[in-house]
Short mmCIF file of C-alpha atoms and ligand atoms in Angstrom, two decimals:
data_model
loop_
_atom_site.label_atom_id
_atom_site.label_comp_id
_atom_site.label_asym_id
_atom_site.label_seq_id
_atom_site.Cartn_x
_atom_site.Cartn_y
_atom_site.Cartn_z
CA UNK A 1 -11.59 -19.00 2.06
CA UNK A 2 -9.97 -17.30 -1.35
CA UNK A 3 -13.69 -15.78 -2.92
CA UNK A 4 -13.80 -13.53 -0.06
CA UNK A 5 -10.77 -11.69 -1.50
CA UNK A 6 -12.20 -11.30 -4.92
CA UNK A 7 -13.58 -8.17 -4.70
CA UNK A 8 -13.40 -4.95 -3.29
CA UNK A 9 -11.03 -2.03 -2.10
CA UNK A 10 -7.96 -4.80 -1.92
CA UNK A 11 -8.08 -7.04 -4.52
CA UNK A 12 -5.74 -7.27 -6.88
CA UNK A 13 -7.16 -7.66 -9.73
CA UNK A 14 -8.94 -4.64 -9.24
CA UNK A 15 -6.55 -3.26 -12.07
CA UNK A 16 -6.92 0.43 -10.71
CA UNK A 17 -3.80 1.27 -12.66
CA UNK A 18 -1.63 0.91 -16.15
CA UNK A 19 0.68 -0.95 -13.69
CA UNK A 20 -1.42 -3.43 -12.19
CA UNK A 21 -3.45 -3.99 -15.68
CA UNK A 22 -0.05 -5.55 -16.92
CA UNK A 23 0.59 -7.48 -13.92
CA UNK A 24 -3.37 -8.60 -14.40
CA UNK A 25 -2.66 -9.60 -17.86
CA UNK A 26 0.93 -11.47 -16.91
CA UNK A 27 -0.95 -13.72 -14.22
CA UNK A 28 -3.46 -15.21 -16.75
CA UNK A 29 -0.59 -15.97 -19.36
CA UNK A 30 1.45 -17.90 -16.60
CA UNK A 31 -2.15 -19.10 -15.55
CA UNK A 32 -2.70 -20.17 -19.19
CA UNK A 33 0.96 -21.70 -19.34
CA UNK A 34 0.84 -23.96 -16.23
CA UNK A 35 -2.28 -25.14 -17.19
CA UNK A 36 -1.05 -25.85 -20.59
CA UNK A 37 1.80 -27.56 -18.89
CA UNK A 38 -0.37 -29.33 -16.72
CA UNK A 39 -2.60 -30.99 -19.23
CA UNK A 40 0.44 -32.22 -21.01
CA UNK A 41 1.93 -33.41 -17.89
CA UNK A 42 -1.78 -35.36 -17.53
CA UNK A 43 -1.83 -36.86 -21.21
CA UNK A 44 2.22 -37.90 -20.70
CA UNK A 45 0.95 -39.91 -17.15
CA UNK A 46 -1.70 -41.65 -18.58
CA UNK A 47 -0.04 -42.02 -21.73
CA UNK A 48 3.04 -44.20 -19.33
CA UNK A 49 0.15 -45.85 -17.28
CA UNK A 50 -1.67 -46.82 -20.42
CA UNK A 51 1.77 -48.34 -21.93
CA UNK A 52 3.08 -49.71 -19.42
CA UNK A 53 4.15 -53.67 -19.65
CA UNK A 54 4.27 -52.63 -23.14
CA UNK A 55 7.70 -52.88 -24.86
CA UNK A 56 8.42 -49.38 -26.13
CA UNK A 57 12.06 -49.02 -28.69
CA UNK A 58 14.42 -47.25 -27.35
CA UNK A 59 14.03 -44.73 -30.61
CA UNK A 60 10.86 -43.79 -29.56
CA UNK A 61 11.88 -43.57 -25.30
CA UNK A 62 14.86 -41.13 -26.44
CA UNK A 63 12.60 -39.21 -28.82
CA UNK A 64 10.14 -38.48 -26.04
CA UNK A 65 12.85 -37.90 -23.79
CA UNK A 66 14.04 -35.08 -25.86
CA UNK A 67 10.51 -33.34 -27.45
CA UNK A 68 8.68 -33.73 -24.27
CA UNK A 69 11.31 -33.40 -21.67
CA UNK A 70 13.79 -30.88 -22.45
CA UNK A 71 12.49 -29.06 -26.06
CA UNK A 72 9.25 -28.31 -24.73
CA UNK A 73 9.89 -27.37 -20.97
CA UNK A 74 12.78 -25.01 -22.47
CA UNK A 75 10.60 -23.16 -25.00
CA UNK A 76 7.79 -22.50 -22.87
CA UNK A 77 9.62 -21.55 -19.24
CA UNK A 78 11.59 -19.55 -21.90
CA UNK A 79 8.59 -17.72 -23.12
CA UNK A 80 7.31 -17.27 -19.89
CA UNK A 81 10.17 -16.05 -18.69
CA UNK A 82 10.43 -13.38 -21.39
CA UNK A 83 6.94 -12.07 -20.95
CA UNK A 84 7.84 -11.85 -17.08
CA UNK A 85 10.63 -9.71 -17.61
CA UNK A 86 9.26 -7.57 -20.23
CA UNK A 87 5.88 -6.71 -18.19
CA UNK A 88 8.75 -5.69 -15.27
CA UNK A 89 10.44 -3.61 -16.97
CA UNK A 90 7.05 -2.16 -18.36
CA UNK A 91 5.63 -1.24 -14.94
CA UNK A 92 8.39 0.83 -13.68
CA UNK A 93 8.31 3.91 -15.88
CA UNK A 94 11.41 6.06 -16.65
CA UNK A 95 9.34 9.25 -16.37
CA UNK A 96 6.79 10.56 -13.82
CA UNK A 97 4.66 13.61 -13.31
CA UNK A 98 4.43 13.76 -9.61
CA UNK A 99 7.34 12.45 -7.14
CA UNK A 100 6.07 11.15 -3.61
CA UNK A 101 8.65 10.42 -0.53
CA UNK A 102 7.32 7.14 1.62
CA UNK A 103 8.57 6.52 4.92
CA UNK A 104 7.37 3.35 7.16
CA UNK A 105 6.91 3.88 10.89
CA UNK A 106 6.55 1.69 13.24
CA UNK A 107 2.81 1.46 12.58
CA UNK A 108 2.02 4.08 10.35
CA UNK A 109 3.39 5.48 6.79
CA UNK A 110 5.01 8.94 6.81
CA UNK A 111 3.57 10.64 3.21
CA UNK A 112 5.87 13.52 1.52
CA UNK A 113 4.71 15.88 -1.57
CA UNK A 114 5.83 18.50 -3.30
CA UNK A 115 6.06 21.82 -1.79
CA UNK A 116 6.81 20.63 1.81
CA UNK A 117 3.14 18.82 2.18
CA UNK A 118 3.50 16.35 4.54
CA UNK A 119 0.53 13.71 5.57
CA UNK A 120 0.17 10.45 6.87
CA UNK A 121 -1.80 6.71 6.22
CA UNK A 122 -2.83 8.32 3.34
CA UNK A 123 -1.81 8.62 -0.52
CA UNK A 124 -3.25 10.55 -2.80
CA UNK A 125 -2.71 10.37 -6.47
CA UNK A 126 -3.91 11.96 -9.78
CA UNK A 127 -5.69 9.50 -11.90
CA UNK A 128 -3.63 9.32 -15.37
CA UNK A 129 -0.80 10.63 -14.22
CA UNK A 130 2.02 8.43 -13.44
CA UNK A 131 3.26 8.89 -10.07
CA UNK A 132 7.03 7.94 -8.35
CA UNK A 133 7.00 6.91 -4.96
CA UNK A 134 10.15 6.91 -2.98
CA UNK A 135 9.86 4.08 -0.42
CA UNK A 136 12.04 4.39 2.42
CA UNK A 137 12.24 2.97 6.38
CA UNK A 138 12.94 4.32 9.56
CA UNK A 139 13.64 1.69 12.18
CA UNK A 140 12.91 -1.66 10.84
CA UNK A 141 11.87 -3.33 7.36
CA UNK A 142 8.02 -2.65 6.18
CA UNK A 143 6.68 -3.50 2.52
CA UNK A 144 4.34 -0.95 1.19
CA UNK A 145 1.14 -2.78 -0.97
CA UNK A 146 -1.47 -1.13 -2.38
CA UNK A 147 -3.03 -4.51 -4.31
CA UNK A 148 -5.46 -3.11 -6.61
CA UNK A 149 -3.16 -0.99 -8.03
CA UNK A 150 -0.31 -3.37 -8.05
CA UNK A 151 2.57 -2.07 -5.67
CA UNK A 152 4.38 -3.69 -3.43
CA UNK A 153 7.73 -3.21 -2.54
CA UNK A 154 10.21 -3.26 0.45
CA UNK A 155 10.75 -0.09 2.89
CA UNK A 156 14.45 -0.73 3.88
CA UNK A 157 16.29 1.46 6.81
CA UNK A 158 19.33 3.03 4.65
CA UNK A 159 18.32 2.47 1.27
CA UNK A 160 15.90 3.68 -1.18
CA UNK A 161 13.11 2.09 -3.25
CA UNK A 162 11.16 3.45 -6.28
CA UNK A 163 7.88 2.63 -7.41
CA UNK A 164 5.79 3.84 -10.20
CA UNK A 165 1.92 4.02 -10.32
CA UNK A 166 0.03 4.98 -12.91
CA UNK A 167 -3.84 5.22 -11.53
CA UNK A 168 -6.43 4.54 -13.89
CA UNK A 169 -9.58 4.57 -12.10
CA UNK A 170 -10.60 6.89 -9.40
CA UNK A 171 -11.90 5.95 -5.86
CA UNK A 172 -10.38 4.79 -2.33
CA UNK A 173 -8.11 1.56 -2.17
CA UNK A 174 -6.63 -0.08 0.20
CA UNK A 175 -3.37 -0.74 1.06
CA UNK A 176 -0.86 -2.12 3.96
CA UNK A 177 2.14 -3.18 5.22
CA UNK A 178 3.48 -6.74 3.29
CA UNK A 179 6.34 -7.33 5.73
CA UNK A 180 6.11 -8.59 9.42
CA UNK A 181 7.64 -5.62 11.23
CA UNK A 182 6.50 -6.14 15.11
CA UNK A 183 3.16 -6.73 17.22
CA UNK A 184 1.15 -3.94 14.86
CA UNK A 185 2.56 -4.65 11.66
CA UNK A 186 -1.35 -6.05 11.42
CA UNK A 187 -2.27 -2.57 11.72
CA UNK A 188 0.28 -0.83 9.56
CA UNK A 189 -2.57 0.37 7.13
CA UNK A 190 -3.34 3.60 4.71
CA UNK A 191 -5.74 4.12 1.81
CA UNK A 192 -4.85 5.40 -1.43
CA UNK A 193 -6.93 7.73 -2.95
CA UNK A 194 -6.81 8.48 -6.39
CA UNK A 195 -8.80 11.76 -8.04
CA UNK A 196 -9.58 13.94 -11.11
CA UNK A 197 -5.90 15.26 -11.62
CA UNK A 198 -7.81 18.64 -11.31
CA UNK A 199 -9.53 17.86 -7.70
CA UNK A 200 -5.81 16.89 -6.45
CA UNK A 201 -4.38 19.92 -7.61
CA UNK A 202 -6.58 21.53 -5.61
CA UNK A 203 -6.29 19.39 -2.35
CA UNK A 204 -2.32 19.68 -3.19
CA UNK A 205 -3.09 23.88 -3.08
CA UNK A 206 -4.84 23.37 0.16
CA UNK A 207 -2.27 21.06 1.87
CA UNK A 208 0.56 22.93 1.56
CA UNK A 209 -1.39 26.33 3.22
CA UNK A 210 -1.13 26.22 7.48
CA UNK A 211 -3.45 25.02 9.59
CA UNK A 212 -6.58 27.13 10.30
CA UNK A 213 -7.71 27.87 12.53
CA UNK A 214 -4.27 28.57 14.36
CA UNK A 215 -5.71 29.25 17.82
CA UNK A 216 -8.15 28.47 20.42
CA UNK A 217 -8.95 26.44 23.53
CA UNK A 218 -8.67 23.13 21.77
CA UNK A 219 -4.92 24.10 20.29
CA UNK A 220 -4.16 25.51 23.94
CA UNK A 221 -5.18 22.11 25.22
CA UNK A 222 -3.23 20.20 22.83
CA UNK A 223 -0.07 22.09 23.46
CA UNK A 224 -0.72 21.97 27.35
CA UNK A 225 -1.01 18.29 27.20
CA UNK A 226 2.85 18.27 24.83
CA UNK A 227 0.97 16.75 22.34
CA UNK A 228 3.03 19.39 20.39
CA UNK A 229 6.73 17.65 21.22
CA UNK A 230 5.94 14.13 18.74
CA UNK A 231 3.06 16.27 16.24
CA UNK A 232 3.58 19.30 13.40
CA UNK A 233 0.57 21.82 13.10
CA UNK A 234 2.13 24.11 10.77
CA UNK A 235 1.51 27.28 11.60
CA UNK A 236 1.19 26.76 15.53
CA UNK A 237 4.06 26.04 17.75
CA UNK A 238 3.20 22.27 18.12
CA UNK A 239 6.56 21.52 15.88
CA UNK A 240 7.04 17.73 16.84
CA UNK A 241 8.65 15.22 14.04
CA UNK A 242 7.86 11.89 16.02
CA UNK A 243 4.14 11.09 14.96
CA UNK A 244 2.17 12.07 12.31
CA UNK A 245 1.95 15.62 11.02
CA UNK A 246 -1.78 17.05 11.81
CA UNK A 247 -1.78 20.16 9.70
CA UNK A 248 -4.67 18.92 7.55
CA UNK A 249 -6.14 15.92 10.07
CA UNK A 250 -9.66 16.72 9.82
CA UNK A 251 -9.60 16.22 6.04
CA UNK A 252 -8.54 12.88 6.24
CA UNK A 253 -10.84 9.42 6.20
CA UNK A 254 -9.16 7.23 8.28
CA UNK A 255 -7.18 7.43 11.90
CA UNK A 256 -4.31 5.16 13.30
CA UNK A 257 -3.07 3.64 9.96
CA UNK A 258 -6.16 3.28 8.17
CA UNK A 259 -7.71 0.94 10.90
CA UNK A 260 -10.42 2.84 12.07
CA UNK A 261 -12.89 5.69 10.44
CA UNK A 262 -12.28 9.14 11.60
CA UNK A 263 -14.90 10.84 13.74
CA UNK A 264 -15.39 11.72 17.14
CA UNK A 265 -16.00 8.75 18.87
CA UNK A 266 -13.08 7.14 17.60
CA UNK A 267 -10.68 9.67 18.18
CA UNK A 268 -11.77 10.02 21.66
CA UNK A 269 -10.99 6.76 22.10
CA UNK A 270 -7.54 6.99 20.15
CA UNK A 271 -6.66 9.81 22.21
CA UNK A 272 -7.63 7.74 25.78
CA UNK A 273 -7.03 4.35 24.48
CA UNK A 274 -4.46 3.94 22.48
CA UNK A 275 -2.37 1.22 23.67
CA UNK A 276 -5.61 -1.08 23.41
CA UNK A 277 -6.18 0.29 20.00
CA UNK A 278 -2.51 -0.66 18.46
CA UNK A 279 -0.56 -2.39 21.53
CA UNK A 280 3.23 -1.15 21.69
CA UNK A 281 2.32 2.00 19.75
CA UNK A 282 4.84 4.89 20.72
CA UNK A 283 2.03 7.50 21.62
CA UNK A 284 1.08 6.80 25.56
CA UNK A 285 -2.66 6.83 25.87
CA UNK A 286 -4.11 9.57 27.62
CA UNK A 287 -7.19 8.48 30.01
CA UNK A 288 -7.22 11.21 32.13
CA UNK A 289 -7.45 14.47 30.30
CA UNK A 290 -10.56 16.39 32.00
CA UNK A 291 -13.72 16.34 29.64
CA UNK A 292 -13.94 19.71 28.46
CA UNK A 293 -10.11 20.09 27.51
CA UNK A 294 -10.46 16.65 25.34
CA UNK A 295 -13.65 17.96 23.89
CA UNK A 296 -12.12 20.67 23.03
CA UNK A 297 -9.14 19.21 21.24
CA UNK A 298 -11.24 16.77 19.17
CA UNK A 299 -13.28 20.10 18.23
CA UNK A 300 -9.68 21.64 16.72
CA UNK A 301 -8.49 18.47 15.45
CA UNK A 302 -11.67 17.40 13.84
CA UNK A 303 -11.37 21.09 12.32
CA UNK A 304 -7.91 21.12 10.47
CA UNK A 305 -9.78 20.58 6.96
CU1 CUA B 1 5.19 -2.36 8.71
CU2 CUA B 1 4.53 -4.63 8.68
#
């Protein structure tokens, strides 16, 4: 059951950043401790079993007593204990290049940048540069976890978390809600996407510009069906602050919190299904737009690069 997680876009010892290289390194020294521990612990048992019926001096009882059972314990939980607390305050840097604000939805994550660029189920990050994320909640608690790069911390209504991430290694991670937070917190997902610092400058450029195109029959449709009252396109009238913001959908690689890949089949059925998709999501399902109108919007949506 555990070797299926050792590999892959969520495992955590990916080490995919500074941050999560420490916490790599931490595990095997408390690995390497317990099982030092443990094979003392071992010797001591068969030592008793061995001597048992025996008649040991009390010199020798008390001298165990205080090497095995309170010198040793206290020196190494001590040095543990101190390498703990040193790699903590290690992975939560003073500094950072690049400040991201986090909200959790009830099932989805709400992504702020700088400059007004809003996405969602989706961070990107600059490899080498070391990133703070502001982690925040809206209606209940939610835990955001990215494993191979080593995050997780609690989203808490009225009160704000930091994080720091420092991505070493480009490519697309995983990542998804740690804390039970209703019947979807399942499918609370996003993937993290870390790039050449030079490539997310660039996306960062394109982000913050409207949407293009900022007409046509598939925008008319989406406005006619309100879509426009819960979802931003900036630069259309569709002004909404309830769901995600679609300004740049079509660029993204996943749809409904990172559960399912983006193309037109699913988002046709997102768009007519989506109760069955993520039951008790907020947005109601919409089975009976006519063809060519929902063709049409999934041609606009699909278009917002
Ligand atoms: Cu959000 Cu679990």
């Amino acid at each position: 059951m555990c070797l299926p997680g050792c590999s892959g876009r969520h495992y955590w010892f990916s080490g995919a950043s500074e941050e999560a290289q420490s916490i790599e390194t931490l595990a095997w020294i408390l690995f390497a401790g317990a099982g030092v521990i443990w094979l003392i612990v071992m010797a001591l048992a068969f030592f008793a079993m061995r001597s048992s019926g025996r008649s040991n001096t009390e010199k020798s009882a008390r001298r165990m007593i205080l090497w095995g059972g309170f010198a040793f314990p206290t020196v190494v939980l001590a040095a543990l204990l101190g390498t703990g607390l040193l790699t903590l305050k290690s992975i939560v840097a003073e500094r950072s290049d690049l400040t991201l604000e986090v909200e959790g939805e009830q099932w989805w994550w709400r992504v702020g940048y700088p400059g007004g660029v809003v996405t969602a189920n989706e961070v990107r990050l600059p490899r080498g540069r070391t990133a703070e994320i502001l982690l925040t909640a809206d209606d209940v608690i939610h835990s955001f976890w990215a494993p191979a790069l080593g995050g997780k911390i609690d989203m808490i209504p009225g009160r704000e978390n930091r994080l720091t991430l420092t991505p070493t290694t480009v490519g697309n991670w995983g990542g998804l809600c740690a804390e039970y937070c209703g019947g979807a917190h399942a499918q609370m997902r996003f993937n993290v996407i870390v790039m050449e610092p030079d490539a997310f400058d660039a996306w960062l450029e394109d982000e913050a510009a409207p949407a293009q195109p900022e007409s046509g029959p598939g925008l008319e449709a989406f406005l006619g069906e309100g879509c426009g009252a819960c979802h931003t396109i900036r630069g259309t009238e569709a002004q909404g602050l309830v769901g995600p913001d679609l300004t740049h959908f079509g660029a993204r690689t996943s749809l409904g919190a990172g559960i399912l890949a983006l193309d037109r089949d699913t988002l046709r059925h997102w768009i007519t299904h989506t109760d069955t998709l993520k039951p008790g999501v907020k947005m109601p399902a919409y089975p009976d737009i006519p063809t060519e109108e929902l063709e049409d919007m999934i041609d606009y949506l699909l278009s917002l690069t």
